[in-house]
Amino acid sequence: MNLRTHPEILRYTAFTTDPAGGNPAGVVLDAAALDDAAMLATAAEVGYSETAFVIAADHAARRFRLRYFSPLAEVAFCGHATVATAVALAERLGPGPLVFDTPVGEIALDTADREGSVTATLTSVPTRSRPAADEEVNASLAALHWSPEDLDTALPPHVAFGGNEHLVLAVATRERLAALDYDFDALAEVMHRHGWTTLQLVWRETQDLFHARDPFPIGGVVEDPATGAAAAAFGGYLRTLGALPPSGAFTIRQGEDLGRLSLLRVEASTTDPRVRVSGQAVAIAGTSARTGEGGAERTEGAAGDVQSHRARS
């Protein structure tokens, strides 16, 4: 079988070392022969929130060109699939620096082997954040079935960018975050209207520990268990507010309410608009497959049940 015609599909879960945790991503390390339709069909068949495709590679320079697809459309950037791809490459090429050329620009990565587990740290494109307009907030709250009284007034709503745009809404209690039950179609319409990739819904436990949930209906997914691009955007948001901890480092716990705990470690500074997001990733055993004509073949033993958190349109 020609590997360039039928490249291997890897499945990793990012921001965890537990195959049952984190956010699963498809990874295709040799996608040069796949056109847009084949990549979209492969991502839809894999069924995860995103699949990363390496469409060009310079192994000697450790430089790679990536594209990302959700089951419904191409996505400009995806943090957890970037981390998954970086770990997959480091396992094959050895740890060290990597450079990914993505639709949003150059992403530098550092990979390191720590006690047999690879950690990848991505440096985002420059982040930015602006106050959300009343119409943006009100429409989103209606779709979430939330009220203004549910929000934390110390962390005002913003639209933050870290490769994609995300509406940041901070809630006043962990209970409000845990009880997320939103109108899928209504929120998807609001997000399409404003060009947002996810909503970054957060609760601040301490100055350097946040809990997050990220609805992703425009990708056909009810919720992302880990969102690296949103974590980078959130670092920029805190910098804009002057709310970073003194060290600039903090942790985001995400996916906990889905039973897929993810830990995203974020570093931001007051002087650099770029943000560093670190996490580990682990291969999901028994899920390797090869793409067929126009799509992918499923194999037995797919990773933990994440389909219950997904919807098709």
PDB file of C-alpha atoms in Angstrom:
ATOM      1  CA  MET A   1       0.000   0.000   0.000  1.00  0.00           C
ATOM      2  CA  ASN A   2       1.277   3.460  -0.924  1.00  0.00           C
ATOM      3  CA  LEU A   3       1.569   5.417   2.325  1.00  0.00           C
ATOM      4  CA  ARG A   4       1.333   8.738   0.499  1.00  0.00           C
ATOM      5  CA  THR A   5      -2.026   7.697  -0.984  1.00  0.00           C
ATOM      6  CA  HIS A   6      -3.226   6.049   2.202  1.00  0.00           C
ATOM      7  CA  PRO A   7      -1.460   7.833   5.073  1.00  0.00           C
ATOM      8  CA  GLU A   8      -1.740   6.523   8.589  1.00  0.00           C
ATOM      9  CA  ILE A   9      -4.194   8.154  10.975  1.00  0.00           C
ATOM     10  CA  LEU A  10      -2.892   8.424  14.527  1.00  0.00           C
ATOM     11  CA  ARG A  11      -5.061   9.179  17.516  1.00  0.00           C
ATOM     12  CA  TYR A  12      -3.662  11.014  20.517  1.00  0.00           C
ATOM     13  CA  THR A  13      -5.267  12.663  23.512  1.00  0.00           C
ATOM     14  CA  ALA A  14      -3.729  15.959  24.583  1.00  0.00           C
ATOM     15  CA  PHE A  15      -3.181  17.762  27.892  1.00  0.00           C
ATOM     16  CA  THR A  16      -3.115  14.503  29.816  1.00  0.00           C
ATOM     17  CA  THR A  17      -1.102  11.316  30.282  1.00  0.00           C
ATOM     18  CA  ASP A  18      -4.261   9.241  30.751  1.00  0.00           C
ATOM     19  CA  PRO A  19      -5.715   7.752  27.538  1.00  0.00           C
ATOM     20  CA  ALA A  20      -9.160   8.183  29.092  1.00  0.00           C
ATOM     21  CA  GLY A  21      -8.582  11.894  29.760  1.00  0.00           C
ATOM     22  CA  GLY A  22      -7.653  14.978  27.805  1.00  0.00           C
ATOM     23  CA  ASN A  23      -8.940  15.990  24.390  1.00  0.00           C
ATOM     24  CA  PRO A  24      -8.569  13.434  21.584  1.00  0.00           C
ATOM     25  CA  ALA A  25      -7.199  14.576  18.233  1.00  0.00           C
ATOM     26  CA  GLY A  26      -6.524  12.843  14.980  1.00  0.00           C
ATOM     27  CA  VAL A  27      -3.003  13.264  13.594  1.00  0.00           C
ATOM     28  CA  VAL A  28      -1.982  12.534  10.001  1.00  0.00           C
ATOM     29  CA  LEU A  29       1.778  12.967   9.653  1.00  0.00           C
ATOM     30  CA  ASP A  30       1.874  12.537   5.852  1.00  0.00           C
ATOM     31  CA  ALA A  31      -1.120  14.287   4.313  1.00  0.00           C
ATOM     32  CA  ALA A  32       0.618  15.759   1.246  1.00  0.00           C
ATOM     33  CA  ALA A  33      -1.504  13.667  -1.132  1.00  0.00           C
ATOM     34  CA  LEU A  34      -4.842  14.571   0.460  1.00  0.00           C
ATOM     35  CA  ASP A  35      -7.010  17.325  -0.988  1.00  0.00           C
ATOM     36  CA  ASP A  36      -9.428  19.460   1.045  1.00  0.00           C
ATOM     37  CA  ALA A  37     -12.349  17.073   0.549  1.00  0.00           C
ATOM     38  CA  ALA A  38     -10.299  14.069   1.681  1.00  0.00           C
ATOM     39  CA  MET A  39      -9.042  15.893   4.787  1.00  0.00           C
ATOM     40  CA  LEU A  40     -12.563  16.975   5.721  1.00  0.00           C
ATOM     41  CA  ALA A  41     -13.902  13.456   5.151  1.00  0.00           C
ATOM     42  CA  THR A  42     -11.096  12.010   7.267  1.00  0.00           C
ATOM     43  CA  ALA A  43     -11.782  14.458  10.108  1.00  0.00           C
ATOM     44  CA  ALA A  44     -15.489  13.637   9.977  1.00  0.00           C
ATOM     45  CA  GLU A  45     -14.793   9.911  10.098  1.00  0.00           C
ATOM     46  CA  VAL A  46     -12.288  10.236  12.953  1.00  0.00           C
ATOM     47  CA  GLY A  47     -15.012  12.164  14.764  1.00  0.00           C
ATOM     48  CA  TYR A  48     -12.857  14.146  17.179  1.00  0.00           C
ATOM     49  CA  SER A  49     -13.195  17.900  17.532  1.00  0.00           C
ATOM     50  CA  GLU A  50     -10.143  18.368  15.282  1.00  0.00           C
ATOM     51  CA  THR A  51      -7.691  16.384  13.217  1.00  0.00           C
ATOM     52  CA  ALA A  52      -4.296  17.854  12.290  1.00  0.00           C
ATOM     53  CA  PHE A  53      -2.809  17.180   8.852  1.00  0.00           C
ATOM     54  CA  VAL A  54       0.909  17.615   8.096  1.00  0.00           C
ATOM     55  CA  ILE A  55       0.857  18.689   4.462  1.00  0.00           C
ATOM     56  CA  ALA A  56       4.587  19.453   4.073  1.00  0.00           C
ATOM     57  CA  ALA A  57       7.642  18.461   6.102  1.00  0.00           C
ATOM     58  CA  ASP A  58      11.317  19.324   6.361  1.00  0.00           C
ATOM     59  CA  HIS A  59      12.517  16.732   8.856  1.00  0.00           C
ATOM     60  CA  ALA A  60      16.100  17.981   8.897  1.00  0.00           C
ATOM     61  CA  ALA A  61      14.951  21.492   9.837  1.00  0.00           C
ATOM     62  CA  ARG A  62      12.154  20.087  12.059  1.00  0.00           C
ATOM     63  CA  ARG A  63       9.700  22.368  10.259  1.00  0.00           C
ATOM     64  CA  PHE A  64       6.199  21.285   9.233  1.00  0.00           C
ATOM     65  CA  ARG A  65       3.152  22.799   7.575  1.00  0.00           C
ATOM     66  CA  LEU A  66      -0.182  21.956   9.214  1.00  0.00           C
ATOM     67  CA  ARG A  67      -3.871  22.323   8.508  1.00  0.00           C
ATOM     68  CA  TYR A  68      -6.716  21.502  10.878  1.00  0.00           C
ATOM     69  CA  PHE A  69     -10.215  20.192  10.219  1.00  0.00           C
ATOM     70  CA  SER A  70     -13.181  19.655  12.509  1.00  0.00           C
ATOM     71  CA  PRO A  71     -15.868  17.178  11.429  1.00  0.00           C
ATOM     72  CA  LEU A  72     -17.691  20.073   9.735  1.00  0.00           C
ATOM     73  CA  ALA A  73     -15.114  22.542   8.421  1.00  0.00           C
ATOM     74  CA  GLU A  74     -11.498  23.677   8.311  1.00  0.00           C
ATOM     75  CA  VAL A  75     -10.283  25.421  11.485  1.00  0.00           C
ATOM     76  CA  ALA A  76      -7.541  28.057  11.331  1.00  0.00           C
ATOM     77  CA  PHE A  77      -5.751  26.813  14.438  1.00  0.00           C
ATOM     78  CA  CYS A  78      -6.198  24.132  17.090  1.00  0.00           C
ATOM     79  CA  GLY A  79      -4.035  24.041  20.201  1.00  0.00           C
ATOM     80  CA  HIS A  80      -4.716  20.520  21.412  1.00  0.00           C
ATOM     81  CA  ALA A  81      -4.156  19.005  17.960  1.00  0.00           C
ATOM     82  CA  THR A  82      -0.922  21.036  17.729  1.00  0.00           C
ATOM     83  CA  VAL A  83       0.290  19.570  21.020  1.00  0.00           C
ATOM     84  CA  ALA A  84      -0.744  16.073  19.908  1.00  0.00           C
ATOM     85  CA  THR A  85       1.137  16.460  16.607  1.00  0.00           C
ATOM     86  CA  ALA A  86       4.225  17.823  18.351  1.00  0.00           C
ATOM     87  CA  VAL A  87       4.300  14.866  20.736  1.00  0.00           C
ATOM     88  CA  ALA A  88       3.809  12.392  17.864  1.00  0.00           C
ATOM     89  CA  LEU A  89       6.709  13.969  15.961  1.00  0.00           C
ATOM     90  CA  ALA A  90       8.967  14.137  19.041  1.00  0.00           C
ATOM     91  CA  GLU A  91       8.365  10.446  19.665  1.00  0.00           C
ATOM     92  CA  ARG A  92       9.596   9.710  16.140  1.00  0.00           C
ATOM     93  CA  LEU A  93      12.300  12.353  15.656  1.00  0.00           C
ATOM     94  CA  GLY A  94      13.422  12.842  19.254  1.00  0.00           C
ATOM     95  CA  PRO A  95      12.633  15.741  21.573  1.00  0.00           C
ATOM     96  CA  GLY A  96      13.683  19.285  20.739  1.00  0.00           C
ATOM     97  CA  PRO A  97      12.365  22.383  18.998  1.00  0.00           C
ATOM     98  CA  LEU A  98       9.793  22.237  16.209  1.00  0.00           C
ATOM     99  CA  VAL A  99       8.258  24.880  13.974  1.00  0.00           C
ATOM    100  CA  PHE A 100       4.729  24.581  12.591  1.00  0.00           C
ATOM    101  CA  ASP A 101       3.543  26.781   9.732  1.00  0.00           C
ATOM    102  CA  THR A 102      -0.220  27.105  10.217  1.00  0.00           C
ATOM    103  CA  PRO A 103      -2.975  29.177   8.606  1.00  0.00           C
ATOM    104  CA  VAL A 104      -2.620  31.721  11.457  1.00  0.00           C
ATOM    105  CA  GLY A 105       1.162  31.974  11.186  1.00  0.00           C
ATOM    106  CA  GLU A 106       4.315  30.384  12.553  1.00  0.00           C
ATOM    107  CA  ILE A 107       3.998  28.443  15.807  1.00  0.00           C
ATOM    108  CA  ALA A 108       7.216  27.600  17.653  1.00  0.00           C
ATOM    109  CA  LEU A 109       7.205  24.529  19.875  1.00  0.00           C
ATOM    110  CA  ASP A 110       9.536  23.008  22.416  1.00  0.00           C
ATOM    111  CA  THR A 111       9.282  19.306  23.198  1.00  0.00           C
ATOM    112  CA  ALA A 112      10.987  17.503  26.061  1.00  0.00           C
ATOM    113  CA  ASP A 113      10.982  13.953  27.391  1.00  0.00           C
ATOM    114  CA  ARG A 114      10.267  13.965  31.111  1.00  0.00           C
ATOM    115  CA  GLU A 115      10.422  10.507  32.691  1.00  0.00           C
ATOM    116  CA  GLY A 116       9.186   8.799  29.536  1.00  0.00           C
ATOM    117  CA  SER A 117       6.381  11.244  28.773  1.00  0.00           C
ATOM    118  CA  VAL A 118       6.723  13.991  26.164  1.00  0.00           C
ATOM    119  CA  THR A 119       5.663  17.524  27.061  1.00  0.00           C
ATOM    120  CA  ALA A 120       5.045  20.051  24.297  1.00  0.00           C
ATOM    121  CA  THR A 121       5.013  23.818  24.777  1.00  0.00           C
ATOM    122  CA  LEU A 122       3.583  25.989  22.036  1.00  0.00           C
ATOM    123  CA  THR A 123       4.209  29.692  21.723  1.00  0.00           C
ATOM    124  CA  SER A 124       1.099  31.328  20.323  1.00  0.00           C
ATOM    125  CA  VAL A 125       0.780  34.028  17.750  1.00  0.00           C
ATOM    126  CA  PRO A 126       0.354  37.476  19.375  1.00  0.00           C
ATOM    127  CA  THR A 127      -2.790  37.528  21.469  1.00  0.00           C
ATOM    128  CA  ARG A 128      -5.285  40.340  21.909  1.00  0.00           C
ATOM    129  CA  SER A 129      -8.474  40.978  23.860  1.00  0.00           C
ATOM    130  CA  ARG A 130     -11.297  43.523  23.755  1.00  0.00           C
ATOM    131  CA  PRO A 131     -14.434  44.121  25.826  1.00  0.00           C
ATOM    132  CA  ALA A 132     -17.431  42.238  24.445  1.00  0.00           C
ATOM    133  CA  ALA A 133     -20.362  44.298  23.188  1.00  0.00           C
ATOM    134  CA  ASP A 134     -23.669  44.111  25.041  1.00  0.00           C
ATOM    135  CA  GLU A 135     -25.328  42.411  22.072  1.00  0.00           C
ATOM    136  CA  GLU A 136     -22.613  39.740  21.982  1.00  0.00           C
ATOM    137  CA  VAL A 137     -22.960  39.040  25.685  1.00  0.00           C
ATOM    138  CA  ASN A 138     -26.765  39.102  25.803  1.00  0.00           C
ATOM    139  CA  ALA A 139     -27.197  36.755  22.845  1.00  0.00           C
ATOM    140  CA  SER A 140     -24.669  34.325  24.313  1.00  0.00           C
ATOM    141  CA  LEU A 141     -26.246  34.383  27.775  1.00  0.00           C
ATOM    142  CA  ALA A 142     -29.640  33.644  26.252  1.00  0.00           C
ATOM    143  CA  ALA A 143     -28.265  30.625  24.373  1.00  0.00           C
ATOM    144  CA  LEU A 144     -26.490  29.420  27.527  1.00  0.00           C
ATOM    145  CA  HIS A 145     -29.640  29.906  29.639  1.00  0.00           C
ATOM    146  CA  TRP A 146     -27.592  32.127  31.935  1.00  0.00           C
ATOM    147  CA  SER A 147     -28.317  35.543  33.412  1.00  0.00           C
ATOM    148  CA  PRO A 148     -25.991  38.526  33.972  1.00  0.00           C
ATOM    149  CA  GLU A 149     -26.128  37.737  37.699  1.00  0.00           C
ATOM    150  CA  ASP A 150     -24.289  34.462  37.016  1.00  0.00           C
ATOM    151  CA  LEU A 151     -21.153  36.321  35.903  1.00  0.00           C
ATOM    152  CA  ASP A 152     -18.086  37.333  37.907  1.00  0.00           C
ATOM    153  CA  THR A 153     -17.966  41.125  37.761  1.00  0.00           C
ATOM    154  CA  ALA A 154     -14.219  41.105  38.512  1.00  0.00           C
ATOM    155  CA  LEU A 155     -13.549  39.353  35.169  1.00  0.00           C
ATOM    156  CA  PRO A 156     -15.650  41.159  32.552  1.00  0.00           C
ATOM    157  CA  PRO A 157     -16.714  39.575  29.242  1.00  0.00           C
ATOM    158  CA  HIS A 158     -14.157  39.929  26.461  1.00  0.00           C
ATOM    159  CA  VAL A 159     -13.531  38.580  22.989  1.00  0.00           C
ATOM    160  CA  ALA A 160      -9.999  37.190  23.115  1.00  0.00           C
ATOM    161  CA  PHE A 161      -7.739  35.974  20.311  1.00  0.00           C
ATOM    162  CA  GLY A 162      -4.944  33.404  20.420  1.00  0.00           C
ATOM    163  CA  GLY A 163      -5.121  32.082  16.861  1.00  0.00           C
ATOM    164  CA  ASN A 164      -8.926  32.041  16.888  1.00  0.00           C
ATOM    165  CA  GLU A 165     -11.449  34.316  18.587  1.00  0.00           C
ATOM    166  CA  HIS A 166     -13.239  33.154  21.741  1.00  0.00           C
ATOM    167  CA  LEU A 167     -15.846  34.870  23.872  1.00  0.00           C
ATOM    168  CA  VAL A 168     -14.634  34.771  27.490  1.00  0.00           C
ATOM    169  CA  LEU A 169     -17.364  34.623  30.136  1.00  0.00           C
ATOM    170  CA  ALA A 170     -16.338  34.210  33.775  1.00  0.00           C
ATOM    171  CA  VAL A 171     -18.915  32.858  36.197  1.00  0.00           C
ATOM    172  CA  ALA A 172     -19.187  33.619  39.886  1.00  0.00           C
ATOM    173  CA  THR A 173     -19.560  30.008  41.107  1.00  0.00           C
ATOM    174  CA  ARG A 174     -18.256  26.564  40.226  1.00  0.00           C
ATOM    175  CA  GLU A 175     -21.836  25.271  40.454  1.00  0.00           C
ATOM    176  CA  ARG A 176     -22.963  27.513  37.597  1.00  0.00           C
ATOM    177  CA  LEU A 177     -20.118  26.226  35.423  1.00  0.00           C
ATOM    178  CA  ALA A 178     -20.858  22.587  36.297  1.00  0.00           C
ATOM    179  CA  ALA A 179     -24.537  22.968  35.360  1.00  0.00           C
ATOM    180  CA  LEU A 180     -23.822  23.908  31.723  1.00  0.00           C
ATOM    181  CA  ASP A 181     -26.805  22.955  29.529  1.00  0.00           C
ATOM    182  CA  TYR A 182     -27.080  25.217  26.510  1.00  0.00           C
ATOM    183  CA  ASP A 183     -29.103  25.564  23.303  1.00  0.00           C
ATOM    184  CA  PHE A 184     -26.780  24.003  20.708  1.00  0.00           C
ATOM    185  CA  ASP A 185     -28.332  25.559  17.598  1.00  0.00           C
ATOM    186  CA  ALA A 186     -28.845  29.002  19.139  1.00  0.00           C
ATOM    187  CA  LEU A 187     -25.256  29.215  20.375  1.00  0.00           C
ATOM    188  CA  ALA A 188     -23.922  27.969  17.043  1.00  0.00           C
ATOM    189  CA  GLU A 189     -25.816  30.771  15.289  1.00  0.00           C
ATOM    190  CA  VAL A 190     -24.389  33.417  17.631  1.00  0.00           C
ATOM    191  CA  MET A 191     -20.865  32.065  17.148  1.00  0.00           C
ATOM    192  CA  HIS A 192     -21.184  31.935  13.361  1.00  0.00           C
ATOM    193  CA  ARG A 193     -22.477  35.504  13.366  1.00  0.00           C
ATOM    194  CA  HIS A 194     -19.477  36.789  15.299  1.00  0.00           C
ATOM    195  CA  GLY A 195     -16.772  34.432  13.998  1.00  0.00           C
ATOM    196  CA  TRP A 196     -15.961  32.789  17.349  1.00  0.00           C
ATOM    197  CA  THR A 197     -14.437  29.323  17.531  1.00  0.00           C
ATOM    198  CA  THR A 198     -15.435  28.463  21.114  1.00  0.00           C
ATOM    199  CA  LEU A 199     -16.805  30.129  24.190  1.00  0.00           C
ATOM    200  CA  GLN A 200     -14.266  30.156  27.025  1.00  0.00           C
ATOM    201  CA  LEU A 201     -16.429  29.742  30.133  1.00  0.00           C
ATOM    202  CA  VAL A 202     -14.295  30.019  33.270  1.00  0.00           C
ATOM    203  CA  TRP A 203     -14.431  30.055  37.033  1.00  0.00           C
ATOM    204  CA  ARG A 204     -11.482  31.421  39.023  1.00  0.00           C
ATOM    205  CA  GLU A 205     -10.674  29.217  42.015  1.00  0.00           C
ATOM    206  CA  THR A 206      -7.442  31.025  42.921  1.00  0.00           C
ATOM    207  CA  GLN A 207      -5.175  33.585  41.310  1.00  0.00           C
ATOM    208  CA  ASP A 208      -3.336  30.853  39.418  1.00  0.00           C
ATOM    209  CA  LEU A 209      -5.999  28.150  39.004  1.00  0.00           C
ATOM    210  CA  PHE A 210      -8.998  28.371  36.674  1.00  0.00           C
ATOM    211  CA  HIS A 211     -11.689  25.882  35.656  1.00  0.00           C
ATOM    212  CA  ALA A 212     -12.941  26.073  32.073  1.00  0.00           C
ATOM    213  CA  ARG A 213     -15.575  24.658  29.754  1.00  0.00           C
ATOM    214  CA  ASP A 214     -15.551  25.362  26.008  1.00  0.00           C
ATOM    215  CA  PRO A 215     -18.693  24.790  23.926  1.00  0.00           C
ATOM    216  CA  PHE A 216     -17.821  24.158  20.273  1.00  0.00           C
ATOM    217  CA  PRO A 217     -21.136  23.770  18.393  1.00  0.00           C
ATOM    218  CA  ILE A 218     -19.840  25.331  15.172  1.00  0.00           C
ATOM    219  CA  GLY A 219     -17.480  22.348  14.893  1.00  0.00           C
ATOM    220  CA  GLY A 220     -20.316  19.887  15.473  1.00  0.00           C
ATOM    221  CA  VAL A 221     -19.096  19.267  19.026  1.00  0.00           C
ATOM    222  CA  VAL A 222     -21.043  20.045  22.178  1.00  0.00           C
ATOM    223  CA  GLU A 223     -17.911  20.686  24.235  1.00  0.00           C
ATOM    224  CA  ASP A 224     -14.117  20.531  23.955  1.00  0.00           C
ATOM    225  CA  PRO A 225     -12.357  18.771  26.880  1.00  0.00           C
ATOM    226  CA  ALA A 226      -9.211  20.904  26.310  1.00  0.00           C
ATOM    227  CA  THR A 227      -8.688  23.955  24.125  1.00  0.00           C
ATOM    228  CA  GLY A 228      -5.107  25.148  23.722  1.00  0.00           C
ATOM    229  CA  ALA A 229      -5.930  28.102  21.470  1.00  0.00           C
ATOM    230  CA  ALA A 230      -8.508  29.341  23.972  1.00  0.00           C
ATOM    231  CA  ALA A 231      -5.969  28.915  26.789  1.00  0.00           C
ATOM    232  CA  ALA A 232      -3.543  31.151  24.902  1.00  0.00           C
ATOM    233  CA  ALA A 233      -6.299  33.683  24.281  1.00  0.00           C
ATOM    234  CA  PHE A 234      -7.196  33.575  27.978  1.00  0.00           C
ATOM    235  CA  GLY A 235      -3.609  34.383  28.898  1.00  0.00           C
ATOM    236  CA  GLY A 236      -3.865  37.455  26.683  1.00  0.00           C
ATOM    237  CA  TYR A 237      -7.200  38.319  28.280  1.00  0.00           C
ATOM    238  CA  LEU A 238      -5.722  38.257  31.788  1.00  0.00           C
ATOM    239  CA  ARG A 239      -2.784  40.345  30.608  1.00  0.00           C
ATOM    240  CA  THR A 240      -5.153  42.961  29.151  1.00  0.00           C
ATOM    241  CA  LEU A 241      -7.078  43.103  32.446  1.00  0.00           C
ATOM    242  CA  GLY A 242      -3.895  43.299  34.532  1.00  0.00           C
ATOM    243  CA  ALA A 243      -5.079  40.111  36.251  1.00  0.00           C
ATOM    244  CA  LEU A 244      -2.119  37.802  35.655  1.00  0.00           C
ATOM    245  CA  PRO A 245      -0.593  36.208  38.767  1.00  0.00           C
ATOM    246  CA  PRO A 246       2.803  37.685  39.725  1.00  0.00           C
ATOM    247  CA  SER A 247       4.666  34.792  38.075  1.00  0.00           C
ATOM    248  CA  GLY A 248       2.595  35.028  34.904  1.00  0.00           C
ATOM    249  CA  ALA A 249       1.943  31.269  35.146  1.00  0.00           C
ATOM    250  CA  PHE A 250      -1.376  29.594  35.841  1.00  0.00           C
ATOM    251  CA  THR A 251      -3.209  26.306  35.284  1.00  0.00           C
ATOM    252  CA  ILE A 252      -6.527  25.653  33.562  1.00  0.00           C
ATOM    253  CA  ARG A 253      -8.511  22.559  34.541  1.00  0.00           C
ATOM    254  CA  GLN A 254     -10.826  21.635  31.680  1.00  0.00           C
ATOM    255  CA  GLY A 255     -12.924  18.606  30.749  1.00  0.00           C
ATOM    256  CA  GLU A 256     -13.512  17.671  34.372  1.00  0.00           C
ATOM    257  CA  ASP A 257     -17.300  17.809  34.029  1.00  0.00           C
ATOM    258  CA  LEU A 258     -17.052  15.487  31.017  1.00  0.00           C
ATOM    259  CA  GLY A 259     -14.966  12.920  32.874  1.00  0.00           C
ATOM    260  CA  ARG A 260     -11.924  13.793  30.714  1.00  0.00           C
ATOM    261  CA  LEU A 261      -9.739  15.931  32.959  1.00  0.00           C
ATOM    262  CA  SER A 262      -7.212  18.067  31.090  1.00  0.00           C
ATOM    263  CA  LEU A 263      -4.462  20.241  32.557  1.00  0.00           C
ATOM    264  CA  LEU A 264      -3.229  23.201  30.528  1.00  0.00           C
ATOM    265  CA  ARG A 265      -0.278  25.158  31.899  1.00  0.00           C
ATOM    266  CA  VAL A 266      -0.128  28.718  30.655  1.00  0.00           C
ATOM    267  CA  GLU A 267       2.626  31.332  30.857  1.00  0.00           C
ATOM    268  CA  ALA A 268       2.071  34.962  29.897  1.00  0.00           C
ATOM    269  CA  SER A 269       3.910  38.194  30.535  1.00  0.00           C
ATOM    270  CA  THR A 270       3.053  41.868  30.575  1.00  0.00           C
ATOM    271  CA  THR A 271       5.639  42.612  27.864  1.00  0.00           C
ATOM    272  CA  ASP A 272       5.135  39.884  25.241  1.00  0.00           C
ATOM    273  CA  PRO A 273       1.769  39.474  23.478  1.00  0.00           C
ATOM    274  CA  ARG A 274       2.565  35.825  22.783  1.00  0.00           C
ATOM    275  CA  VAL A 275       1.514  33.178  25.300  1.00  0.00           C
ATOM    276  CA  ARG A 276       3.046  29.781  26.047  1.00  0.00           C
ATOM    277  CA  VAL A 277       0.759  26.789  26.567  1.00  0.00           C
ATOM    278  CA  SER A 278       2.184  23.470  27.771  1.00  0.00           C
ATOM    279  CA  GLY A 279       0.796  19.989  28.069  1.00  0.00           C
ATOM    280  CA  GLN A 280       1.463  16.334  27.531  1.00  0.00           C
ATOM    281  CA  ALA A 281      -0.176  13.938  25.100  1.00  0.00           C
ATOM    282  CA  VAL A 282      -0.443  10.188  24.865  1.00  0.00           C
ATOM    283  CA  ALA A 283      -1.294   7.828  22.029  1.00  0.00           C
ATOM    284  CA  ILE A 284      -4.653   6.097  22.243  1.00  0.00           C
ATOM    285  CA  ALA A 285      -3.936   2.396  21.906  1.00  0.00           C
ATOM    286  CA  GLY A 286      -5.476   0.317  19.156  1.00  0.00           C
ATOM    287  CA  THR A 287      -6.768   3.158  16.988  1.00  0.00           C
ATOM    288  CA  SER A 288      -4.300   3.444  14.117  1.00  0.00           C
ATOM    289  CA  ALA A 289      -5.913   3.346  10.691  1.00  0.00           C
ATOM    290  CA  ARG A 290      -5.160   4.299   7.119  1.00  0.00           C
ATOM    291  CA  THR A 291      -7.177   6.673   4.989  1.00  0.00           C
ATOM    292  CA  GLY A 292      -9.078   5.127   2.152  1.00  0.00           C
ATOM    293  CA  GLU A 293     -10.424   6.775  -0.959  1.00  0.00           C
ATOM    294  CA  GLY A 294     -12.047  10.020   0.141  1.00  0.00           C
ATOM    295  CA  GLY A 295     -11.947   9.302   3.843  1.00  0.00           C
ATOM    296  CA  ALA A 296     -10.796   7.129   6.690  1.00  0.00           C
ATOM    297  CA  GLU A 297     -11.317   3.586   7.821  1.00  0.00           C
ATOM    298  CA  ARG A 298     -12.387   3.100  11.412  1.00  0.00           C
ATOM    299  CA  THR A 299     -10.603   0.443  13.422  1.00  0.00           C
ATOM    300  CA  GLU A 300     -11.653  -1.431  16.505  1.00  0.00           C
ATOM    301  CA  GLY A 301     -10.691  -0.201  19.943  1.00  0.00           C
ATOM    302  CA  ALA A 302     -11.359   3.510  19.485  1.00  0.00           C
ATOM    303  CA  ALA A 303     -10.606   5.650  22.486  1.00  0.00           C
ATOM    304  CA  GLY A 304     -12.973   6.443  25.317  1.00  0.00           C
ATOM    305  CA  ASP A 305     -16.513   7.429  24.570  1.00  0.00           C
ATOM    306  CA  VAL A 306     -16.395  11.033  23.477  1.00  0.00           C
ATOM    307  CA  GLN A 307     -19.163  10.645  20.913  1.00  0.00           C
ATOM    308  CA  SER A 308     -21.768  11.399  23.575  1.00  0.00           C
ATOM    309  CA  HIS A 309     -20.414  14.955  23.616  1.00  0.00           C
ATOM    310  CA  ARG A 310     -20.785  15.425  19.872  1.00  0.00           C
ATOM    311  CA  ALA A 311     -23.613  16.342  17.558  1.00  0.00           C
ATOM    312  CA  ARG A 312     -24.007  16.141  13.809  1.00  0.00           C
ATOM    313  CA  SER A 313     -25.748  18.660  11.623  1.00  0.00           C
TER     314      SER A 313
END
